[in-house]
Amino acid sequence: MGIGGFQIVILVFLLFSAIFYIILKILERGEKSVKNGKSKVYACGEEMKAEYLNIPSESFHRILSKVLMLEKLKKIHSGELGIYIGWILIGMILIIIYVMNVW
Amino acid sequence: MYSFYSIPVFIISALVIPIVGIKKSHLASYISLIASIISIVFVTATILDIMENGIVYMQMGGWKAPFGITVVMDGFSILVASITTILGFITTLYSIRYIKEKRSEYYSLLSILLAGLLGIIHTGDMFNLFVFMEVASISSYALTSFKRTDKAFESGIKYLIIGSLATSLYLLGISFLYAFTGTLNMADMSFKLSGMRGYGISLAISLILTGLAIKIGLVPFHTWLPDVYTSSPCPISAIFSSATNISFMYAIIRLILTVFISSNTIGVLILFGILSMFVGAVLSLLQNDLKRLLAYSSISQIGYVALAFGIGTYLGTIGGLFHMMNQAFIKSLLFFSSGIVIMSMGTSDMRLMESVKFDPVLKYSFLIGIFSLAGIPMFSGFSSKLIIYIAMFRYQPLLMVFTGIVSAITIAYCFKSYYLVFLRNAKLKPDMNEDKLCNVPITFKIPLLFLAFVCLLFGILPQFGIEISNFVISNFNNQLYIKTILG
């Protein structure tokens, strides 16, 4: 990709950002009318109240952590020095195996 | 070679600061600033020398290679030295208002750290590299525990044990290599190793690479890093994640591409790069502590650099080098901004951060850092990541897909941090507490503005970064290196 390609990508990005900003503003008008009670939102055949329309980001991250089983990764980072050195030993063995094969 | 004299300048500054600090501790920061400015001048003079001559070197004590200690600089080393000295200056400037107690100790240790890092970059000798690694490491352990809280002491002790293990493994490796080759000079060792094979040599190289990988913080050697970055004062976390990281990255790349060139040892960086990218990004997403999030992010981003160098292609190397440069500035910007936020809020837990009206310089500097880290077009991270994506695609398209997934996770935790710190309370409490105005003094603003400017410069005009990387790579010639030093 030439140097000029970067500038083209930036321009395309700015253009799409402008388009999405306009779409966002149009949608915000719709959101205001829902909050004012002037229009209603239906989801899964039921009427949704305005306060249930936003998903808090913390819940999103919690669900993501559960689905990807990321809590198990946290257990390996428990703060215990013995576990830390264990990981170093595993890494060293991997390096030794690799270098023995290529050198 | 003028840049080498930066090392004694910092060592002298480290000795003078405690003496002057007995009566006038406020002068400590100014002595450190002067030392940083002198080092920048020396490094600039060496840049001009290298642009003319390619490689410059000096034999300590007049002893010719391979017997004496060689100090050598080429395009790669001067680039890393420039970034280290600039960030050293900015960190010293930022610390003026940040560090209010025990100034003499702080600036003295910071000077020793910078001397150690510059020594790592300058040396052409394996044992000398160990000596400067120890100099940098010992000051790092002390700086980690600077706050003297229980957490800081615990992190410092863990760092001491793991860091000592790393340097011990490195020393063991070079002692084996010395037994096999009879030399510690990098150029001479490269020449002698090219004809040698055996399990003993493989083991020695593995120990050296393990020691350096621990120092960089590649997964699975990374476990010390989040604790250390979280417990250190913010300017120290900034210099750890930028100058220290790139100096040790420089050391491992130098050894692999100069000393161990006769085999494909660089491929080892692919596995650890992939692991670091994924584990670092995923764990960043789980964090609620701002500094810990940035620490795991550092692991992830250094994984990008390791992977880019590991694939061994020209484009990958350019991308890796450019990304290494970018990350040094981006991480410094984010840690400096976080430091001000944490000082104002009194906590680093993003969930507990309350409504404060932030100075626009702070808010937009953090935003520029976040956008650069996320790889948004128009910011520096995008330029280097795009080159890495293209390099990955040409090498192995699956790697590009993986890199894209990690980038998506990076965007998620970047916006999470900005939302929780700056936007969430703005939405919940639209009437800001005018009394709680987060004022940013000038000694904080200058580093933030400079680093934000660099992030924008390399984003809007990436040709500067690409040309610098291109110059470094095209002048990286192993045969010329050996011939210049050994004659």
Coordinates of C-alpha atoms in Angstrom, one line a residue, chain A residues 1-14 17 28 31 35 54-58 60-62 64-66 68-103, chain B residues 154 158 161-162 165 169 193 196-199 201-203 205-207 209-210 213-214 220-224 227 259-260 262-268 271-272 279 282-283 285-286 296 351 376-378 382-383 386-387 390 394 412 416 419-420 424 459-463 466:
Chain A
M1 CA 0.0 0.0 0.0
G2 CA 1.5 3.3 -1.0
I3 CA 1.8 6.4 1.2
G4 CA -1.2 8.0 -0.6
G5 CA -3.3 5.0 0.5
F6 CA -3.2 6.1 4.1
Q7 CA -4.6 9.5 3.3
I8 CA -7.4 7.8 1.2
V9 CA -8.3 5.6 4.1
I10 CA -8.4 8.6 6.4
L11 CA -10.7 10.4 4.1
V12 CA -13.0 7.4 3.7
F13 CA -13.1 7.0 7.4
L14 CA -14.0 10.7 8.0
S17 CA -17.9 8.9 10.4
E28 CA -31.7 10.2 18.7
E31 CA -35.3 7.9 21.0
K35 CA -39.1 8.7 26.0
N54 CA -30.3 0.5 26.9
I55 CA -28.0 -2.4 27.8
P56 CA -25.5 -1.1 30.4
S57 CA -22.0 -1.8 29.2
E58 CA -21.0 -3.5 32.5
F60 CA -22.4 -6.6 28.3
H61 CA -18.8 -7.3 29.6
R62 CA -20.1 -9.6 32.2
L64 CA -19.0 -11.7 27.3
S65 CA -16.7 -12.9 30.2
K66 CA -19.1 -15.8 31.0
L68 CA -15.8 -16.9 26.7
M69 CA -15.0 -18.4 30.1
L70 CA -12.5 -15.6 30.8
E71 CA -12.8 -16.0 34.5
K72 CA -10.6 -19.0 34.3
L73 CA -7.8 -16.9 32.9
K74 CA -8.2 -14.6 35.9
K75 CA -7.5 -17.6 38.2
I76 CA -4.1 -18.1 36.6
H77 CA -3.2 -14.5 37.5
S78 CA -3.9 -15.1 41.2
G79 CA -0.8 -13.1 42.4
E80 CA 1.0 -16.1 43.8
L81 CA 4.7 -16.1 43.0
G82 CA 4.8 -19.9 42.6
I83 CA 2.3 -19.8 39.7
Y84 CA 4.2 -17.0 38.1
I85 CA 7.4 -19.0 38.1
G86 CA 5.6 -22.0 36.9
W87 CA 4.5 -20.1 33.8
I88 CA 8.1 -19.0 33.2
L89 CA 9.3 -22.6 33.3
I90 CA 6.6 -23.6 30.8
G91 CA 7.7 -20.8 28.5
M92 CA 11.4 -21.7 28.9
I93 CA 10.6 -25.3 27.9
L94 CA 8.7 -24.1 24.8
I95 CA 11.7 -21.9 23.8
I96 CA 14.2 -24.8 24.3
I97 CA 12.1 -27.1 22.2
Y98 CA 11.8 -24.5 19.4
V99 CA 15.5 -23.5 19.4
M100 CA 16.7 -27.2 19.5
N101 CA 14.7 -27.7 16.3
V102 CA 15.9 -24.7 14.4
W103 CA 19.5 -24.4 15.5
Chain B
E154 CA 4.9 -6.9 47.3
K158 CA 8.0 -10.2 43.1
I161 CA 12.7 -12.3 42.3
I162 CA 11.5 -12.7 38.7
L165 CA 15.7 -15.0 37.6
L169 CA 19.2 -17.2 33.0
L193 CA 28.4 -19.3 15.9
M196 CA 28.6 -24.2 15.1
R197 CA 25.7 -26.5 16.0
G198 CA 24.9 -28.6 19.1
Y199 CA 22.4 -29.0 21.9
I201 CA 24.5 -24.0 22.0
S202 CA 20.8 -24.4 21.6
L203 CA 20.3 -24.5 25.3
I205 CA 20.5 -19.5 23.2
S206 CA 17.2 -20.6 24.8
L207 CA 18.3 -19.4 28.2
L209 CA 16.0 -15.6 25.0
T210 CA 14.1 -16.7 28.0
A213 CA 11.5 -12.5 27.1
I214 CA 10.9 -12.2 30.9
P220 CA 3.8 -16.5 29.5
F221 CA 6.6 -14.5 31.1
H222 CA 4.3 -11.5 31.7
T223 CA 2.9 -12.3 35.2
W224 CA 5.0 -9.7 37.0
D227 CA 1.5 -5.9 39.4
V259 CA 24.4 -12.8 17.0
F260 CA 22.0 -15.7 16.3
S262 CA 22.6 -18.1 11.2
S263 CA 19.3 -19.8 12.1
N264 CA 15.6 -18.9 12.2
T265 CA 15.5 -18.2 15.9
I266 CA 13.3 -15.1 15.1
G267 CA 10.4 -17.5 14.6
V268 CA 10.2 -18.0 18.4
L271 CA 4.3 -18.0 19.2
F272 CA 4.8 -15.6 22.1
V279 CA -4.1 -12.9 26.5
V282 CA -8.7 -10.4 26.8
L283 CA -7.4 -9.6 30.3
L285 CA -11.3 -6.3 28.9
L286 CA -11.8 -7.8 32.3
Y296 CA -2.4 -5.7 30.1
R351 CA -16.3 2.0 38.6
I376 CA -8.7 4.4 14.5
P377 CA -7.7 6.0 11.2
M378 CA -6.0 9.4 11.5
F382 CA -3.8 2.8 12.7
S383 CA -0.8 3.4 10.4
L386 CA -2.4 -1.5 8.8
I387 CA 1.2 -2.3 7.8
I390 CA -0.9 -6.4 5.2
R394 CA 0.9 -11.8 2.8
A412 CA -13.7 -2.8 23.2
K416 CA -14.7 0.8 27.9
Y419 CA -16.6 5.6 28.8
L420 CA -16.2 4.7 32.4
R424 CA -20.5 7.6 32.2
G459 CA -1.5 9.1 12.1
I460 CA -2.1 11.9 9.6
L461 CA 1.3 11.8 8.0
P462 CA 2.5 8.2 8.5
Q463 CA 5.2 8.6 5.9
I466 CA 7.5 4.6 7.6

